[in-house]
PDB file of C-alpha atoms in Angstrom:
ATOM      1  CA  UNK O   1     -48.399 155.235   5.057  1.00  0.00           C
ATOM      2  CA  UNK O   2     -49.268 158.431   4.101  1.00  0.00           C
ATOM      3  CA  UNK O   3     -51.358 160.447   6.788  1.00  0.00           C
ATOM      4  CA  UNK O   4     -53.617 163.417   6.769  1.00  0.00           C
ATOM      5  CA  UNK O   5     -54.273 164.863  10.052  1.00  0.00           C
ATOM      6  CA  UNK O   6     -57.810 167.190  10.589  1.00  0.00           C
ATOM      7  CA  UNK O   7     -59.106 169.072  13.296  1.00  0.00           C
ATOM      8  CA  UNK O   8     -60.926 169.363  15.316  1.00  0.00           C
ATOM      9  CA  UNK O   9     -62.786 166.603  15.593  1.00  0.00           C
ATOM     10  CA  UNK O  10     -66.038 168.018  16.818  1.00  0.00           C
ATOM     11  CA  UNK O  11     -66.867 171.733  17.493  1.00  0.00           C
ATOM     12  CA  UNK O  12     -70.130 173.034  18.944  1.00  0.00           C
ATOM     13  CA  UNK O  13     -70.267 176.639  18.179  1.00  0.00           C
ATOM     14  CA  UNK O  14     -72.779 178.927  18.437  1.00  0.00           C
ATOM     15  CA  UNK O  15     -74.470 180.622  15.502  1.00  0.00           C
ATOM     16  CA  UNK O  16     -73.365 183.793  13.442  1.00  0.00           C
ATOM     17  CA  UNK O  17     -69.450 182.493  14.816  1.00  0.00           C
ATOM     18  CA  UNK O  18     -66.525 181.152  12.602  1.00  0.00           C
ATOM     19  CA  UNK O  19     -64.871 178.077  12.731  1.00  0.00           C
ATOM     20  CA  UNK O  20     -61.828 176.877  11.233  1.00  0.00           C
ATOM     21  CA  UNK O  21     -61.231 173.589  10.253  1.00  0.00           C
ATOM     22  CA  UNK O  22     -56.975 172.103   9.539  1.00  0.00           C
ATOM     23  CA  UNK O  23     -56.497 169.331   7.470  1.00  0.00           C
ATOM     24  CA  UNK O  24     -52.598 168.890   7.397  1.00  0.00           C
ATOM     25  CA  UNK O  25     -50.549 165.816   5.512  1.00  0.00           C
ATOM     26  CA  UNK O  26     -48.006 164.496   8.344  1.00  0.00           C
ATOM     27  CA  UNK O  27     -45.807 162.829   5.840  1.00  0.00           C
ATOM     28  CA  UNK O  28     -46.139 163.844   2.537  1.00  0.00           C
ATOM     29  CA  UNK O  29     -46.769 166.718   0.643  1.00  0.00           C
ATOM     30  CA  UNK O  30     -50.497 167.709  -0.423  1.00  0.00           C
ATOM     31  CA  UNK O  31     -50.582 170.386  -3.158  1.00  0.00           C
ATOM     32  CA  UNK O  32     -54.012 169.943  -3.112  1.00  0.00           C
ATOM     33  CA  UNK O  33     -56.581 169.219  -1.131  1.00  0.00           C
ATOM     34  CA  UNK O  34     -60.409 168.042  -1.475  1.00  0.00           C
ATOM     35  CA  UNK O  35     -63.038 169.424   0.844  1.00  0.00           C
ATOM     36  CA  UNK O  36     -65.901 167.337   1.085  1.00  0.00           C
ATOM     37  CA  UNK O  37     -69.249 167.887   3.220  1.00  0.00           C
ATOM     38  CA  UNK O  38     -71.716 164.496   4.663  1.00  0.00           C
ATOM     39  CA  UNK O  39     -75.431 165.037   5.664  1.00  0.00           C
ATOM     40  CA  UNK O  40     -76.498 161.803   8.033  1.00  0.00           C
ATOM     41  CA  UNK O  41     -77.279 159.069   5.681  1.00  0.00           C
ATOM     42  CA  UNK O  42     -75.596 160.744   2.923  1.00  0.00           C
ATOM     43  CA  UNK O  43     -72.979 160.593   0.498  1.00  0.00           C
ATOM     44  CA  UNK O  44     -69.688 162.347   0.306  1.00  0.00           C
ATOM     45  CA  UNK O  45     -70.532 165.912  -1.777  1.00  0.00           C
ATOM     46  CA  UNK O  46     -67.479 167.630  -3.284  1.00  0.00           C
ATOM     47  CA  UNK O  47     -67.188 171.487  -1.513  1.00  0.00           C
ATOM     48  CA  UNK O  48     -64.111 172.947  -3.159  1.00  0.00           C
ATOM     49  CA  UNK O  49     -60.710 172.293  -4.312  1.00  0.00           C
ATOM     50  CA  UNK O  50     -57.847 173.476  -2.628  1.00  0.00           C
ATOM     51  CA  UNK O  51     -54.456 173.955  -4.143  1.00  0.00           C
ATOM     52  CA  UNK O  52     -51.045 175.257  -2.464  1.00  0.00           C
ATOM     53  CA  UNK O  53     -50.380 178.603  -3.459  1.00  0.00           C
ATOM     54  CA  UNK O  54     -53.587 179.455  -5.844  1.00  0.00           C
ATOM     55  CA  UNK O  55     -57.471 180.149  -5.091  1.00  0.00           C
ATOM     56  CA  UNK O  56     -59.537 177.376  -4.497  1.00  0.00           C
ATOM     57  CA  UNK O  57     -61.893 175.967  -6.912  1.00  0.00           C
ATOM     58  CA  UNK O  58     -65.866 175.782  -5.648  1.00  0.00           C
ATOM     59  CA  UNK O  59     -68.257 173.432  -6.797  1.00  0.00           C
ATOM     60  CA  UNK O  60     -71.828 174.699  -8.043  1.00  0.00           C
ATOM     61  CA  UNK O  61     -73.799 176.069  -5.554  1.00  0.00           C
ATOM     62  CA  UNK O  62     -71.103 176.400  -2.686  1.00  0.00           C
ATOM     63  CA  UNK O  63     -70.536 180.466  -1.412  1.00  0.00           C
ATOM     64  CA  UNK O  64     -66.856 180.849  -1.466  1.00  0.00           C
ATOM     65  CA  UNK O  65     -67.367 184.425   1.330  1.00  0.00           C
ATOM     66  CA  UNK O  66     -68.755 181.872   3.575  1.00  0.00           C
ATOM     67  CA  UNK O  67     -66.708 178.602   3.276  1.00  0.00           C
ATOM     68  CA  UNK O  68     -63.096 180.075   3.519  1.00  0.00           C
ATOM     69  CA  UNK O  69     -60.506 177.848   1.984  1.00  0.00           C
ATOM     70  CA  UNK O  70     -56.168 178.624   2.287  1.00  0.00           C
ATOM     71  CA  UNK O  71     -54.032 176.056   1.195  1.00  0.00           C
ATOM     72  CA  UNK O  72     -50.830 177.719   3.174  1.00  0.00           C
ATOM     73  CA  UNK O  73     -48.330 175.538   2.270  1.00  0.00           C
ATOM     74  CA  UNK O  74     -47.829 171.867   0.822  1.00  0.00           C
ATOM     75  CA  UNK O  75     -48.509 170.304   4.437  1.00  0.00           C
ATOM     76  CA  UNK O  76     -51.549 172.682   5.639  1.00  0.00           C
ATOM     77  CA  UNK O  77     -55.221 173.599   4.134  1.00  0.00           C
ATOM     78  CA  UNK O  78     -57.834 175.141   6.099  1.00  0.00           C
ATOM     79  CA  UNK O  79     -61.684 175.737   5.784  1.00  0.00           C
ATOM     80  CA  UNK O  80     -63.151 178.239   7.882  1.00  0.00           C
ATOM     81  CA  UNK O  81     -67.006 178.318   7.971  1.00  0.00           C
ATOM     82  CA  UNK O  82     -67.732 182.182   8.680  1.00  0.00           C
ATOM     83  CA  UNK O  83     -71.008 183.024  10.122  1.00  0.00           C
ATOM     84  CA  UNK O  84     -72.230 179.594  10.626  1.00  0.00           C
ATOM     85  CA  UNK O  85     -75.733 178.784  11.102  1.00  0.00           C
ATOM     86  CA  UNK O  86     -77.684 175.889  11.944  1.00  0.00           C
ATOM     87  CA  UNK O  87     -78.035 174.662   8.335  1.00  0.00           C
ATOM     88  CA  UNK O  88     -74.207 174.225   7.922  1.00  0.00           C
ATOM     89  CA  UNK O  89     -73.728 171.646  11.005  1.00  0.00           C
ATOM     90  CA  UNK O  90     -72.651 168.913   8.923  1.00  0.00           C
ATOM     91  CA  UNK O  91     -69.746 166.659   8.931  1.00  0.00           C
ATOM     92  CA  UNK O  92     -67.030 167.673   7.126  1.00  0.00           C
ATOM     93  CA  UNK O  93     -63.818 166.172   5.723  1.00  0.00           C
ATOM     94  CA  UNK O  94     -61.017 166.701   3.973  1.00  0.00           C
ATOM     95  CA  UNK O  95     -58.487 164.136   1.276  1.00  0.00           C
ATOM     96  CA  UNK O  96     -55.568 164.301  -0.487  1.00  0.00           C
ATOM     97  CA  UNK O  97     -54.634 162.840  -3.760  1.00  0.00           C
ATOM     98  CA  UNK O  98     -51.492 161.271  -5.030  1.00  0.00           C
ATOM     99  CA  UNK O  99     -50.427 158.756  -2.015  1.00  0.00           C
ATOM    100  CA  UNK O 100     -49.987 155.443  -2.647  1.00  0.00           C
ATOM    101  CA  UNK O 101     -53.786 154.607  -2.053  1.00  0.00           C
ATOM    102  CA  UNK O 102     -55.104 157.147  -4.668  1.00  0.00           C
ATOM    103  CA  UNK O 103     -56.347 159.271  -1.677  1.00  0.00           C
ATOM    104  CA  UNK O 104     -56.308 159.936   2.427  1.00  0.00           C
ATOM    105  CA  UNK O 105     -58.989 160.952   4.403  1.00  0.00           C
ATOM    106  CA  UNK O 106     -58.842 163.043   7.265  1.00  0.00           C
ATOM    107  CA  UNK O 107     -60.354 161.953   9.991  1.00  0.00           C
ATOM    108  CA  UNK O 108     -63.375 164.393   9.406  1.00  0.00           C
ATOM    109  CA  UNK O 109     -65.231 167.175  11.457  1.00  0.00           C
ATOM    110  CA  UNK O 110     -68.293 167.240  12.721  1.00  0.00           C
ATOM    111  CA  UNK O 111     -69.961 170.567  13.421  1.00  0.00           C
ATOM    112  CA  UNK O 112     -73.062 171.353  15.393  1.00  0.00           C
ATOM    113  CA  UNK O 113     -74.250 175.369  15.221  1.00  0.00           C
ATOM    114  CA  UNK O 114     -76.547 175.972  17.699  1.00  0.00           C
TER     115      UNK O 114
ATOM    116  CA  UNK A   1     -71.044 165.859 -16.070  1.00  0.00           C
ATOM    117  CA  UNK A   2     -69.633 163.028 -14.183  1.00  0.00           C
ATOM    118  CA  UNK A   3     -72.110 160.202 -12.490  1.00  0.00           C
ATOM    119  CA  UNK A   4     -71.191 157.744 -10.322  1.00  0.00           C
ATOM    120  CA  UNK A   5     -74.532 155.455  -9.002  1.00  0.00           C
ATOM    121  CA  UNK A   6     -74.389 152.896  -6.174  1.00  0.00           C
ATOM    122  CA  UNK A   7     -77.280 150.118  -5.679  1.00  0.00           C
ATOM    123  CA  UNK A   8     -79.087 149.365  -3.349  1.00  0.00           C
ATOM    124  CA  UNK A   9     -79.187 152.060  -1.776  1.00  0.00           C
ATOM    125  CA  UNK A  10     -79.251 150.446   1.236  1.00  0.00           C
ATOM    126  CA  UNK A  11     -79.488 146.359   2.725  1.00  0.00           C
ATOM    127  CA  UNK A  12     -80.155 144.416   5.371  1.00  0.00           C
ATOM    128  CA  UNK A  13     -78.793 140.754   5.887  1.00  0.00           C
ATOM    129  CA  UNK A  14     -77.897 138.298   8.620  1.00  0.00           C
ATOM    130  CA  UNK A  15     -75.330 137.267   9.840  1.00  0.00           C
ATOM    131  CA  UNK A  16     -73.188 134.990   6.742  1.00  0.00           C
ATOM    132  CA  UNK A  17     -74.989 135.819   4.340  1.00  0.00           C
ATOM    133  CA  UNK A  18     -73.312 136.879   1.114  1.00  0.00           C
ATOM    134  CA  UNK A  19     -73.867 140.264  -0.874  1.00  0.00           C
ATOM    135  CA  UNK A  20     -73.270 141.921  -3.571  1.00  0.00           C
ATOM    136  CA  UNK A  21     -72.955 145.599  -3.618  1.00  0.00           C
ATOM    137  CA  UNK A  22     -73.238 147.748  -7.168  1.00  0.00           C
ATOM    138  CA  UNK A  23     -71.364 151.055  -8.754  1.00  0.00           C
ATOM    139  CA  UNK A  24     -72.273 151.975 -12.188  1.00  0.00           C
ATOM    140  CA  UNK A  25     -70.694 155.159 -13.421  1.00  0.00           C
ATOM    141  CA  UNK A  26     -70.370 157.783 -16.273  1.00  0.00           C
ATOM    142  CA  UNK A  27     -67.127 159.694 -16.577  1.00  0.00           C
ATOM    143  CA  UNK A  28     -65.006 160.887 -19.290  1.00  0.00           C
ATOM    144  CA  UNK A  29     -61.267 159.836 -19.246  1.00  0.00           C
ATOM    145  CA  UNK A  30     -62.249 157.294 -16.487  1.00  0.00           C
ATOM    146  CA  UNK A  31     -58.776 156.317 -14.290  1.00  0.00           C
ATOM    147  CA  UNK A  32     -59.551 154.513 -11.602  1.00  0.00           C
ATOM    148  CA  UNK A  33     -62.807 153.309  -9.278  1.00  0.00           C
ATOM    149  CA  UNK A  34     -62.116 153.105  -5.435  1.00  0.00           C
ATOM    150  CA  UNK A  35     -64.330 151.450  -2.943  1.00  0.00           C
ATOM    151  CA  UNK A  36     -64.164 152.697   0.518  1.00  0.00           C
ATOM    152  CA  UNK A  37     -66.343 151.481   4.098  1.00  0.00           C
ATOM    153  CA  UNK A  38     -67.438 154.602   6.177  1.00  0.00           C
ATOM    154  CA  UNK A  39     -68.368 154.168   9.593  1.00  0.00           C
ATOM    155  CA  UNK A  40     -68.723 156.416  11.968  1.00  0.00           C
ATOM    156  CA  UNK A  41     -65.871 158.738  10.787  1.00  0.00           C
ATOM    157  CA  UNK A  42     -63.341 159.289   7.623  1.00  0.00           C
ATOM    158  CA  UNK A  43     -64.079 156.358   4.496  1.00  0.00           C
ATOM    159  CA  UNK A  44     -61.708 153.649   4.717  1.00  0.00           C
ATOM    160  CA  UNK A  45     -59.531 152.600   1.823  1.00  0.00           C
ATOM    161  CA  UNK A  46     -60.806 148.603   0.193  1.00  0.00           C
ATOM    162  CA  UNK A  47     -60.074 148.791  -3.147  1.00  0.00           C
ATOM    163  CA  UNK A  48     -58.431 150.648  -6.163  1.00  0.00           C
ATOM    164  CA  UNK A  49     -59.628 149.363  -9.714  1.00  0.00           C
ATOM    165  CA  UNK A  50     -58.218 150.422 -13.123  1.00  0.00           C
ATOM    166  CA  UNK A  51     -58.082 147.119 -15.370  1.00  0.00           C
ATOM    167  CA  UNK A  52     -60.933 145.211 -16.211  1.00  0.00           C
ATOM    168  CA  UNK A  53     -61.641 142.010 -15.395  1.00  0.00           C
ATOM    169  CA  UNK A  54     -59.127 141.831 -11.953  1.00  0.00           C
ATOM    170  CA  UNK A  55     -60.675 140.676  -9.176  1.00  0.00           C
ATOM    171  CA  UNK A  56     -59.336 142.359  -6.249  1.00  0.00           C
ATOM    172  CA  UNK A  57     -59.376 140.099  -3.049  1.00  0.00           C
ATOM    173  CA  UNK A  58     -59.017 140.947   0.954  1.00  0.00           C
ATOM    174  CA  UNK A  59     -60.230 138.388   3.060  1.00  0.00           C
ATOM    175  CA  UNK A  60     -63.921 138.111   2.462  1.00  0.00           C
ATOM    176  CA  UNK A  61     -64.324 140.753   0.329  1.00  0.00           C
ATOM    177  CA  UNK A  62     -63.199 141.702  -3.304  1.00  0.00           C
ATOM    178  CA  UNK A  63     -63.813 143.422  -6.130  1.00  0.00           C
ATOM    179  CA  UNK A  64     -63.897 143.721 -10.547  1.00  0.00           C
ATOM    180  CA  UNK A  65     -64.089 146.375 -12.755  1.00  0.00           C
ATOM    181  CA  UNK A  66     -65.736 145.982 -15.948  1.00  0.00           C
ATOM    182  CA  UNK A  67     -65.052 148.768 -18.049  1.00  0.00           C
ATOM    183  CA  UNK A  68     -67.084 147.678 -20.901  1.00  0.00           C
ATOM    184  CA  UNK A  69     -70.329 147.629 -18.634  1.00  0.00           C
ATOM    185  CA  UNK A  70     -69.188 150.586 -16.701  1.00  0.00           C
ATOM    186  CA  UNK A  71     -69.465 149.039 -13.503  1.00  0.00           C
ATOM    187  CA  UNK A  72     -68.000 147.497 -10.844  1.00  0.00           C
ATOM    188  CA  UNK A  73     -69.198 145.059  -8.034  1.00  0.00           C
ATOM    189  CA  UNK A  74     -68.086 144.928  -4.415  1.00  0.00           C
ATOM    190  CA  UNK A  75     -68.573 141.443  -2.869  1.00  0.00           C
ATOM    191  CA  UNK A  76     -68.898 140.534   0.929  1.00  0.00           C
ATOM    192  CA  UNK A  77     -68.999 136.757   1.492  1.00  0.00           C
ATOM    193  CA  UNK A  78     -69.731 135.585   4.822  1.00  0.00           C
ATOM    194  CA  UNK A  79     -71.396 139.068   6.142  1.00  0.00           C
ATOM    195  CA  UNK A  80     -70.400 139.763  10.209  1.00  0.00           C
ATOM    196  CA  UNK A  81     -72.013 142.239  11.978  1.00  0.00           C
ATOM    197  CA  UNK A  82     -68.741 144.364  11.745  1.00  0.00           C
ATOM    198  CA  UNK A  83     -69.560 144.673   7.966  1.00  0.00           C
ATOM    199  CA  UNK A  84     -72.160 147.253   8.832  1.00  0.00           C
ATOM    200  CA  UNK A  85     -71.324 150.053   7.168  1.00  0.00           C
ATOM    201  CA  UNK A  86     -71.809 152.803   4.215  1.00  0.00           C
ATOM    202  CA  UNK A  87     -69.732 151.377   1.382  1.00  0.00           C
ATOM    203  CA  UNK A  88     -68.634 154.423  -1.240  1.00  0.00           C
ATOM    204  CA  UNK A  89     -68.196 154.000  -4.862  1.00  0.00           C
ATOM    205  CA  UNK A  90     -66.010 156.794  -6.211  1.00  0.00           C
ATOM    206  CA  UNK A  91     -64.564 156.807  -9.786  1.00  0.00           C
ATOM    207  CA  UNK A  92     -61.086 159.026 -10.328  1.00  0.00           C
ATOM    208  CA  UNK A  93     -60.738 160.592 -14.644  1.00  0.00           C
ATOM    209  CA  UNK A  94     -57.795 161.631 -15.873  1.00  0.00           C
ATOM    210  CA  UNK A  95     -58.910 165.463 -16.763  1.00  0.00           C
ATOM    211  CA  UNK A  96     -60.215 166.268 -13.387  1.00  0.00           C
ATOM    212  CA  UNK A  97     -56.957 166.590 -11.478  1.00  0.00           C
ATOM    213  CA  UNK A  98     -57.589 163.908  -9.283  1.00  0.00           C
ATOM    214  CA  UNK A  99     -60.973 164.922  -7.703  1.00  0.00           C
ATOM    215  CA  UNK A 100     -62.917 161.734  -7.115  1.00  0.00           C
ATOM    216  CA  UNK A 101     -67.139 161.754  -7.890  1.00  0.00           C
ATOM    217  CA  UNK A 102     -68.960 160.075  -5.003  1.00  0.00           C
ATOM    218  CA  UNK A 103     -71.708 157.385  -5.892  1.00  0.00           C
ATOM    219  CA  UNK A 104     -74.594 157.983  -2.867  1.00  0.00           C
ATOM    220  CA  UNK A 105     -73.332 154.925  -0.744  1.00  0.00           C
ATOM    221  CA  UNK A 106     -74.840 151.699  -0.099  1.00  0.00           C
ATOM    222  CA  UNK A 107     -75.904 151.495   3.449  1.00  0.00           C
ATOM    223  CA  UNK A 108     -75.204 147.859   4.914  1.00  0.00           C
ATOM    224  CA  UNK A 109     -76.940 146.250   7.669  1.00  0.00           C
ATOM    225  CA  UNK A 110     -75.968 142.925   9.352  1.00  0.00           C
ATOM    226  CA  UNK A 111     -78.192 141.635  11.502  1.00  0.00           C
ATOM    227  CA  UNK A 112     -76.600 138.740  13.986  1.00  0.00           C
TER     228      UNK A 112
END
């Protein structure tokens, strides 16, 4: 079945770093790509919209200088998180439309700034 | 603006016990209502819904739409403690090039 692949899994980093986060489809192609963010005990929220070769779309409310999204090519999208702080550790996760489920799920990131 | 609301919120049962989970949603162009169990990671696929009135079935759980109530029901018959879980209600329309909207989860808690 179709597969997306994201990592890393976990990443401590410290604050005022970057961090990039890969969400790649092993076996089909994903022109785009949803970026989602969970708060413990919370619901999926919608971050952006990725789409292969075009600018991502941002939901309401999300800084698009600070969450970083490239959709390189029909099998890659990245988010990078630049200057992170303690307010952005959060687990995040990425999912592709279009397979034969509706949608795949990476396996999701969880990120601790300290 | 899209709304997608999941009750309870969140439930605690014992062990075989049956329940009854709730999605209730408002979306233009609706396409298609997913149910998914999240543990400790990525949401799980259970159930993809576009027709009314189709019960879906896997095992001890399943699932109807009803389109005219706007709704749909996720059933767990026979509750183990491996059922505990966040279940996610997410409805798919047909202008929104397929970006889901999330319904806030249903926490589940078996107790054995």
């Amino acid at each position: 079945g179709a597969v997306v692949s994201q990592h890393p899994s976990r990443v401590i980093c410290k604050s005022g770093t970057s961090v990039k986060i890969e969400c790649r489809s092993l076996d089909f192609q994903a022109t785009t790509m949803f970026w989602y963010r969970q708060f413990p005990k919370q619901s999926l929220m919608l971050m952006a919209t990725s789409n292969e070769g075009s600018k991502a779309t941002y939901e309401q409310g999300v800084e698009k200088d600070k969450f970083l999204i490239n959709h390189a090519s029909l099998t890659l999208s990245t988010l990078t998180v630049t200057s992170a702080h303690p307010e952005d550790s959060s687990f995040y996760i990425c999912s592709a439309p279009g397979t034969p489920y509706g949608y795949t799920f990476g396996s999701g990131t969880r990120l601790t700034v300290v | 603006e899209d709304k997608v609301v999941q009750s309870p919120l969140s439930l605690v049962v014992h062990e075989g016990d049956t329940v009854t989970l709730n999605c209730s949603y408002e979306v233009t162009n609706f396409r298609s209502l997913l149910w998914y169990k999240q543990e400790k990671k990525a949401p799980t696929f259970l159930f993809m819904l576009t027709s009314s009135g189709i019960e879906k079935k896997s095992g001890r759980l399943s699932s109807i739409l009803d389109k005219k109530e706007l709704s749909s029901i996720l059933n767990i018959t026979a509750t183990q403690t491996g059922d505990s879980a966040i279940y996610l209600c997410a409805v798919g329309a047909n202008n929104a090039g397929n970006m889901l909207t999330f319904g806030g989860g249903t926490r589940l808690m078996v107790k054995p």
